[in-house]
Short mmCIF file of C-alpha atoms in Angstrom, two decimals:
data_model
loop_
_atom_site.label_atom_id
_atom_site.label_comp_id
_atom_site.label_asym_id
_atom_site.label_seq_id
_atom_site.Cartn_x
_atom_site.Cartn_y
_atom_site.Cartn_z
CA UNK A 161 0.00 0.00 0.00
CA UNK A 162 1.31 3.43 -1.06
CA UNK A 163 0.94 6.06 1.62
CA UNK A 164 1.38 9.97 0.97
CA UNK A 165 4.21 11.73 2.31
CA UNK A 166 1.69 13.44 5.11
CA UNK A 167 0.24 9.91 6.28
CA UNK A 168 3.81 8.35 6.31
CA UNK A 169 4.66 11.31 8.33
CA UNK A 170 2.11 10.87 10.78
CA UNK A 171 2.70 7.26 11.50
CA UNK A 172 6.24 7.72 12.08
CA UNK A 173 5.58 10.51 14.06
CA UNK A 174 3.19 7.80 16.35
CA UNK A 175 5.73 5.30 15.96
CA UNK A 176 8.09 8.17 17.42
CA UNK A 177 6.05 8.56 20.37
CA UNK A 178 5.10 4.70 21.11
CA UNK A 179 9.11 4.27 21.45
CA UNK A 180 9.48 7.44 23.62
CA UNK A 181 6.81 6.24 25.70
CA UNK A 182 8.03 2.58 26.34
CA UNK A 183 11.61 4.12 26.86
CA UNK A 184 10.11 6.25 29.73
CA UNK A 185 8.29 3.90 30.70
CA UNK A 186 10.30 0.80 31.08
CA UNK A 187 13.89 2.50 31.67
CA UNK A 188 12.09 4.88 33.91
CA UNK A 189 11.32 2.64 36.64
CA UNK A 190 15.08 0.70 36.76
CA UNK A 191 16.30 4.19 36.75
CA UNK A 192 14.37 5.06 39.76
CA UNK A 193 15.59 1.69 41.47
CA UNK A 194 18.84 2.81 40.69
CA UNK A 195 18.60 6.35 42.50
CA UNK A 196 16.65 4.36 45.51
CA UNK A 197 20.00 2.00 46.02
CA UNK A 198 20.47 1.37 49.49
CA UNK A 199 20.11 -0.70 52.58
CA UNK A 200 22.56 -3.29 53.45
CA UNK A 201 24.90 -4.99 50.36
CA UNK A 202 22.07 -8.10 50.52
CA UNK A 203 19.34 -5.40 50.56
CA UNK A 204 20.94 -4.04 47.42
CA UNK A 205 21.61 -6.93 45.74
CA UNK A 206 18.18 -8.06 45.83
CA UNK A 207 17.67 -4.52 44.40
CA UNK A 208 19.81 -4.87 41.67
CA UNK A 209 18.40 -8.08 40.97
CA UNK A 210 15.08 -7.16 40.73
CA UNK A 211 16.05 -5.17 37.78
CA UNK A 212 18.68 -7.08 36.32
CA UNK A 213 17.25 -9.18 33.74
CA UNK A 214 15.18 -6.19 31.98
CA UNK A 215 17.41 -2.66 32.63
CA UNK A 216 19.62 -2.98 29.51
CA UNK A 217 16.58 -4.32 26.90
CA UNK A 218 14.69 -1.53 28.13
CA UNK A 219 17.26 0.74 26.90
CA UNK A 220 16.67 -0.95 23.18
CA UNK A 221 13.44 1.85 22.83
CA UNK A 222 15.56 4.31 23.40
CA UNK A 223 18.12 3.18 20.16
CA UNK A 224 14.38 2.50 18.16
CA UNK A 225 13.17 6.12 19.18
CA UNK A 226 16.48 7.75 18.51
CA UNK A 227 17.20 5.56 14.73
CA UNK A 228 13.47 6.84 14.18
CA UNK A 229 13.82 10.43 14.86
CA UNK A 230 17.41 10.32 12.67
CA UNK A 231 15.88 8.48 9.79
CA UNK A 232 12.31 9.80 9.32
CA UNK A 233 13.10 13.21 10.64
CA UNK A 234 16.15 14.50 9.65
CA UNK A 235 15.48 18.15 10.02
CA UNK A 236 14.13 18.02 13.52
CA UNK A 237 17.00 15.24 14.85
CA UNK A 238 20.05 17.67 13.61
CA UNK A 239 17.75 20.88 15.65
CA UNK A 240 17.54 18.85 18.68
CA UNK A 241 20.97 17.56 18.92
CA UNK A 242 22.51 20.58 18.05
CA UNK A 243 19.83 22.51 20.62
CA UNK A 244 20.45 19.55 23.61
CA UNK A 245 24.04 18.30 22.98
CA UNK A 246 25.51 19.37 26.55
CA UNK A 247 22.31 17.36 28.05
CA UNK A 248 22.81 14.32 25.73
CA UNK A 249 26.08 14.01 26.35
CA UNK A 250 25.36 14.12 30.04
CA UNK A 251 22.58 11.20 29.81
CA UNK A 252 25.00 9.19 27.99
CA UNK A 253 27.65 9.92 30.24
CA UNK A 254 25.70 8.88 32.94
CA UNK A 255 24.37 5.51 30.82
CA UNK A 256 27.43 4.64 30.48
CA UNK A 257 28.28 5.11 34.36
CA UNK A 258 25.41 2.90 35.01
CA UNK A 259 26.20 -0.20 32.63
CA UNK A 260 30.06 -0.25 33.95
CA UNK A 261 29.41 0.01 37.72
CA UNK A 262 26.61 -2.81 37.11
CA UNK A 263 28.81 -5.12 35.75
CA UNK A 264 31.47 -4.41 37.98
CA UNK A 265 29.18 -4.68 41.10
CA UNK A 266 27.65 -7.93 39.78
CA UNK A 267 29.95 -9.62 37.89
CA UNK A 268 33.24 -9.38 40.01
CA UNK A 269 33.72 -10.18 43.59
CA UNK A 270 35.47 -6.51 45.25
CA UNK A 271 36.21 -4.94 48.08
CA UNK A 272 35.06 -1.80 45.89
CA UNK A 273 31.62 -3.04 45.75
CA UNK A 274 30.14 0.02 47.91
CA UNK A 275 32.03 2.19 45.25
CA UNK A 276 30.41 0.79 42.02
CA UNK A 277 26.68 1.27 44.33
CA UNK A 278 27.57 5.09 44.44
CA UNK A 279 28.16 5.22 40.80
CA UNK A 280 25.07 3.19 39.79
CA UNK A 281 23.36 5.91 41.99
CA UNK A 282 24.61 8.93 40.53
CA UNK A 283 24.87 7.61 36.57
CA UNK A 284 20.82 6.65 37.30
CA UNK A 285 20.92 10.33 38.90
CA UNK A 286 22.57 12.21 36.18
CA UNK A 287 20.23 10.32 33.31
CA UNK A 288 17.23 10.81 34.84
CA UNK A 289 18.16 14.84 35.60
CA UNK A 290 19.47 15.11 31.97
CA UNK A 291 16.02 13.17 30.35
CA UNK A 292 13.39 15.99 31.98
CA UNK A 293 16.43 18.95 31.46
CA UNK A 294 16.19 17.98 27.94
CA UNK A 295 11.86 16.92 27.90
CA UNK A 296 11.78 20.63 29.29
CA UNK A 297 13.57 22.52 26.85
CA UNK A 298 12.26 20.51 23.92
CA UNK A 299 8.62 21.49 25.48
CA UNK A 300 9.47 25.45 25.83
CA UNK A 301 10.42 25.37 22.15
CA UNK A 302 13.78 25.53 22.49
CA UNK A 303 13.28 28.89 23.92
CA UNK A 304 16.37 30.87 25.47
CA UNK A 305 15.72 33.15 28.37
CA UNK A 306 15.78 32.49 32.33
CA UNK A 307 12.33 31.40 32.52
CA UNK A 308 12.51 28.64 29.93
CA UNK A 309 16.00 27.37 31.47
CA UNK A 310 14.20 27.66 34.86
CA UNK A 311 11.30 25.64 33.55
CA UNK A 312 13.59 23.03 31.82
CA UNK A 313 15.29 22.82 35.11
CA UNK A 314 12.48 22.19 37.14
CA UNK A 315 11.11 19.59 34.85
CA UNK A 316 14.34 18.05 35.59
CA UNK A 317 13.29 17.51 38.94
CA UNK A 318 9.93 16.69 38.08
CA UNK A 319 11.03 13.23 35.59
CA UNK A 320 13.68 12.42 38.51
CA UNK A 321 10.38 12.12 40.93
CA UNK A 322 8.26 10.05 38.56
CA UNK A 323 11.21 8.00 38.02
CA UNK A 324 11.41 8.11 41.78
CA UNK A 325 7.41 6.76 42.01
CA UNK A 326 7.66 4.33 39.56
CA UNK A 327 10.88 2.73 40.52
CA UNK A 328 9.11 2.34 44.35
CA UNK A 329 5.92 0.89 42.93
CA UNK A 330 8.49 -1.44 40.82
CA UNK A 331 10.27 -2.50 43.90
CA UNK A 332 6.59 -3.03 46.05
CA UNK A 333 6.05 -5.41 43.27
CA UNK A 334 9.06 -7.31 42.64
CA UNK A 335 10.67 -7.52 46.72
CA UNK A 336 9.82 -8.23 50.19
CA UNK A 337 10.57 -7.52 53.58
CA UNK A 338 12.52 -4.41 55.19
CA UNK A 339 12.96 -3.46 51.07
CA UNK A 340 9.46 -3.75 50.26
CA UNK A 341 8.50 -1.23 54.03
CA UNK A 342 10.71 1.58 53.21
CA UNK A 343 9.56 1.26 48.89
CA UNK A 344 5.86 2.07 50.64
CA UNK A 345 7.10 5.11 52.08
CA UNK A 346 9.31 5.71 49.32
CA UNK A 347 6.05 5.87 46.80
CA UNK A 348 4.31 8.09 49.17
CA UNK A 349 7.09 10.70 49.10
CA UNK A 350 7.80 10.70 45.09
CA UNK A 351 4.07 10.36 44.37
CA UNK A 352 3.54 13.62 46.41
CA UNK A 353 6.41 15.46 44.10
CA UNK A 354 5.37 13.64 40.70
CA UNK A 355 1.72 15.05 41.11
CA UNK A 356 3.13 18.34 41.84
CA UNK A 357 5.67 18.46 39.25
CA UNK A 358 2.27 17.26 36.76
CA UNK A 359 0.42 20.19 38.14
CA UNK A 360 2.89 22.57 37.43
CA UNK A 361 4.00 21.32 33.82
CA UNK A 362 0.10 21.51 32.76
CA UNK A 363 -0.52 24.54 34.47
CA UNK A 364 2.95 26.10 32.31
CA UNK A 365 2.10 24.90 29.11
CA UNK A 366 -1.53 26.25 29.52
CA UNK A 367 -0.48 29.50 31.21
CA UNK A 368 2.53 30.30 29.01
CA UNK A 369 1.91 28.96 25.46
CA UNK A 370 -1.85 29.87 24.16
CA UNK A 371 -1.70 27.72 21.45
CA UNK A 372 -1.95 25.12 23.76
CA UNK A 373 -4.41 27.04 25.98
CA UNK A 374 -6.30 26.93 22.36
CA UNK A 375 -6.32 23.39 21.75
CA UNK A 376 -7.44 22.39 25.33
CA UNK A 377 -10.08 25.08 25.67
CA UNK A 378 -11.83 24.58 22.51
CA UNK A 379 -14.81 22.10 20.81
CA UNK A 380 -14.64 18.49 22.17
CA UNK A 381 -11.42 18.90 23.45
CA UNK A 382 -12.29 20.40 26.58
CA UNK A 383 -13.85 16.60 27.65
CA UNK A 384 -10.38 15.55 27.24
CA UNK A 385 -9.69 18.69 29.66
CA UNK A 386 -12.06 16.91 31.90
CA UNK A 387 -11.87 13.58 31.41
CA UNK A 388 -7.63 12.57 31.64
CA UNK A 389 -7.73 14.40 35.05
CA UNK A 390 -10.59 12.12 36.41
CA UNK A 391 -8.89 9.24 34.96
CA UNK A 392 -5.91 10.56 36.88
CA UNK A 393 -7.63 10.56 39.96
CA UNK A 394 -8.74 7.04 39.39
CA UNK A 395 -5.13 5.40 39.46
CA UNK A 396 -4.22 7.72 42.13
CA UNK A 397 -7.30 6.32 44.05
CA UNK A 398 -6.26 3.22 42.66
CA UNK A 399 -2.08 2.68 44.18
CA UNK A 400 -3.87 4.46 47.40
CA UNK A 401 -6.28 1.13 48.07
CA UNK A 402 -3.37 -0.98 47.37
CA UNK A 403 -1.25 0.75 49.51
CA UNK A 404 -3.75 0.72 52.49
CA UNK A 405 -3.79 -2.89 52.06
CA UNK A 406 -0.29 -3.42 52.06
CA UNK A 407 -0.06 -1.42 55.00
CA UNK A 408 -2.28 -4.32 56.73
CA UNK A 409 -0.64 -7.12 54.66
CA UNK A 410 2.35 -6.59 53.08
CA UNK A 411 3.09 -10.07 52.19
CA UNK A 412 -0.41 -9.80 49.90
CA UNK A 413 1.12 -10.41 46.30
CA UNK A 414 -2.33 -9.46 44.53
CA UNK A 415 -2.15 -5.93 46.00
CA UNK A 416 1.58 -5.40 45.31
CA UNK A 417 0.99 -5.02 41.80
CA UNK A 418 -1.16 -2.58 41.73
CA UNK A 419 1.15 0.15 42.68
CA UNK A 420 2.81 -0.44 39.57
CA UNK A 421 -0.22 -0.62 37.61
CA UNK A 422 -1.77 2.50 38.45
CA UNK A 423 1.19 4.46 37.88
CA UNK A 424 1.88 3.18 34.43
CA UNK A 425 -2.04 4.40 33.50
CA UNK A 426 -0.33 7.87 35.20
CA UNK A 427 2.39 7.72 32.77
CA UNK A 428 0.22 6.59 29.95
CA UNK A 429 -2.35 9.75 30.57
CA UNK A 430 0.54 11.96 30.66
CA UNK A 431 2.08 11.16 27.63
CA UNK A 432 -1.16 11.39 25.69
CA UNK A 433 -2.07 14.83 27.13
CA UNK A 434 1.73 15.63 26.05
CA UNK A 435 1.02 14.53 22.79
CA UNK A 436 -2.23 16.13 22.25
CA UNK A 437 -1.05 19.44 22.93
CA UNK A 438 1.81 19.44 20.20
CA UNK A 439 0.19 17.35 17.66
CA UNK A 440 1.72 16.88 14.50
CA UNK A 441 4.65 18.89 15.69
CA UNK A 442 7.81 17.36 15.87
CA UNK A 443 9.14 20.29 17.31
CA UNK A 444 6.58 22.28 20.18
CA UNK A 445 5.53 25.18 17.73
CA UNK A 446 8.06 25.08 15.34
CA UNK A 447 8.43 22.36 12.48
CA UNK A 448 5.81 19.80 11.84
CA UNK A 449 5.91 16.34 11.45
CA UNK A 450 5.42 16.76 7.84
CA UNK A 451 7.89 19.15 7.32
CA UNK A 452 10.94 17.49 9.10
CA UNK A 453 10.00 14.00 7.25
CA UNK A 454 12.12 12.40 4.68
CA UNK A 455 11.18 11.61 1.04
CA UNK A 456 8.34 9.71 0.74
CA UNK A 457 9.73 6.97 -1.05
CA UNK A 458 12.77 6.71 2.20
CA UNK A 459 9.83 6.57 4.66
CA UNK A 460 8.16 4.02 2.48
CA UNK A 461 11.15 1.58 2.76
CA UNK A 462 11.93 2.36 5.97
CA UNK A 463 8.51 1.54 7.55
CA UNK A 464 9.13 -2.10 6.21
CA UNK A 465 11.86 -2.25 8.43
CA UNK A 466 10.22 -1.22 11.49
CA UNK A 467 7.07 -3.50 10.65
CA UNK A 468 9.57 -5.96 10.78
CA UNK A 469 12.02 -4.79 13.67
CA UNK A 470 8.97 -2.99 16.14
CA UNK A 471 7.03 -6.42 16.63
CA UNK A 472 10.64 -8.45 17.57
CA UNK A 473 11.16 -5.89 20.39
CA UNK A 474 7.66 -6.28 21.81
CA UNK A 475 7.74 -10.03 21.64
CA UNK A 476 10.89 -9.72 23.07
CA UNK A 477 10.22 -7.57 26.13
CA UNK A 478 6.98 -9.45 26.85
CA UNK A 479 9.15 -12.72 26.76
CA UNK A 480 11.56 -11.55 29.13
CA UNK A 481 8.82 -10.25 31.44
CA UNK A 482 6.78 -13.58 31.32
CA UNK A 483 10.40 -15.87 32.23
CA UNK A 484 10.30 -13.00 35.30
CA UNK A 485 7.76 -12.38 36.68
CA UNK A 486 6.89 -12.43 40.25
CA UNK A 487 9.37 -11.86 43.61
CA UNK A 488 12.90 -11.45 42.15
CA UNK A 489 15.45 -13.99 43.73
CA UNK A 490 19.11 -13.55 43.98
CA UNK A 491 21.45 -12.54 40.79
CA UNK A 492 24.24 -14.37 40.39
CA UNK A 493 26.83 -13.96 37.50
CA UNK A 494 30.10 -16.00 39.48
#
């Protein structure tokens, strides 16, 4: 089937935002694990383990969102590099801090074991600060001026908390024990600043840019205006209920997945008011989809290869999910 260049456009820019979305999603929450390392060395082993057979496939959306941005929009990919370079370079610093102090932590017996914890901390730190830093700025346009680096900054803080809350609700449903009693509190805490930081990003993008303001306030749109929050408020009430029960009953398996469950429908409603507000643009307010895509007959191929590559990855993740699921037990790679 031949597609226009405008269709093709569209569907990549979807595809675009499925792999973004899965990246956040999935490498969000062994990011948050990461910055949450602590307790005793068993306490964070069992951590580590709880992530360990998923953290680096999770990073494969990232390389799928990244090789879809370069191929199917060139324009906007050499704009946002050149525009977020110092930020990129920090999230891959801090990447690559991760995957070295992993191995090194798991994979070698060390007296320098507590050191290689510290840097898993800070390299889940620094990518976590450098992925809102760089959501921020790509939000405000690009924009220079204090208030859109203070906004970019503050965002910052804002994806380190959701990381934060969905690394907690990760750990309520993959450990036990003293782990499982401070992740409760943990979820509390970060789900306080996550709502806030979601508060204030709406309330920005609303305030500052009124073509946003336009979009939400206008036709049927303003049900959507209506209707995400109270779907919000469901998976709030939602982890709450769990968490009263595990409270009561930690040990209550049933209830310690739905931490994680409601907070992936808070992530999912996010990302779709996100993407409502700046549809088709590829970047906030200043070059559509359509504009940044490649020749039609490129896309055309290169959708082929994601029909082909997209459904591996999914099988593959849901796979790896299905081998582990439930409690984690002890990693072991000696």
């Amino acid at each position: 089937m031949i597609m226009d260049i405008s269709t093709l456009a569209l569907v990549f820019w979807g595809l675009l935002g499925v792999a973004v979305f899965m990246y956040a999603l999935l490498d969000g929450y062994d990011l948050g694990v990461g910055m949450l390392l602590s307790g005793t060395e068993a306490e964070r082993d069992r951590m580590v383990a709880s992530i360990g057979p998923f953290w680096d496939a999770n990073e494969t959306w990232l390389v799928l969102a990244v090789g879809i941005l370069l191929i199917a929009f060139p324009s906007a990919h050499s704009v946002i590099l050149r525009e977020l370079y110092l930020p990129a370079l920090a999230l891959l610093v801090g990447l690559i801090l991760r995957g070295v102090s992993f191995d090194f932590r798991a994979k070698a017996i060390s007296p320098l074991r507590p050191l290689w914890d510290h840097c898993f901390r800070i390299g889940s730190a620094l990518a976590a600060l450098a992925q809102g830093y760089m959501l921020g700025r790509f939000v405000a346009g690009f924009e220079s001026g204090l208030l859109a680096q203070a906004f970019a900054m503050l965002s910052a803080l804002c994806v380190a908390a959701a990381y934060l809350y969905i690394g907690s609700a990760w750990l309520i449903m993959k450990t036990e024990g003293a782990i499982l009693q401070r992740a409760l509190r943990w979820l509390r805490l970060s789900g306080a600043l996550t709502l806030l930081g979601l508060v204030f990003i709406s309330a920005f993008n609303l305030v500052v840019r009124p073509e946003v303001a336009e979009r939400w306030l206008e036709g049927y749109a303003m049900v959507l205006l209506v209707l995400l929050p109270l779907l919000g408020m469901g998976c709030l009430w939602f982890v709450e209920s769990a968490l009263a029960v595990l409270q009561i009953t930690p040990e209550c398996h049933k209830s310690s997945r739905k931490p994680f469950i409601g907070v992936v429908g808070l992530f999912l409603l996010a990302f779709i008011a996100l993407g409502y507000s700046y549809f088709p643009y590829v970047i906030p307010g200043k070059m559509l989809a359509v504009d940044a895509a490649s020749h039609g007959a490129s896309l055309q191929f290169i959708l082929w290869g994601v029909v082909i590559v997209l459904p591996m990855i999914i099988v593959y993740t849901v796979f790896s999910y299905r081998v582990f699921w439930g409690k984690s037990e002890d990693l072991r790679y000696y």
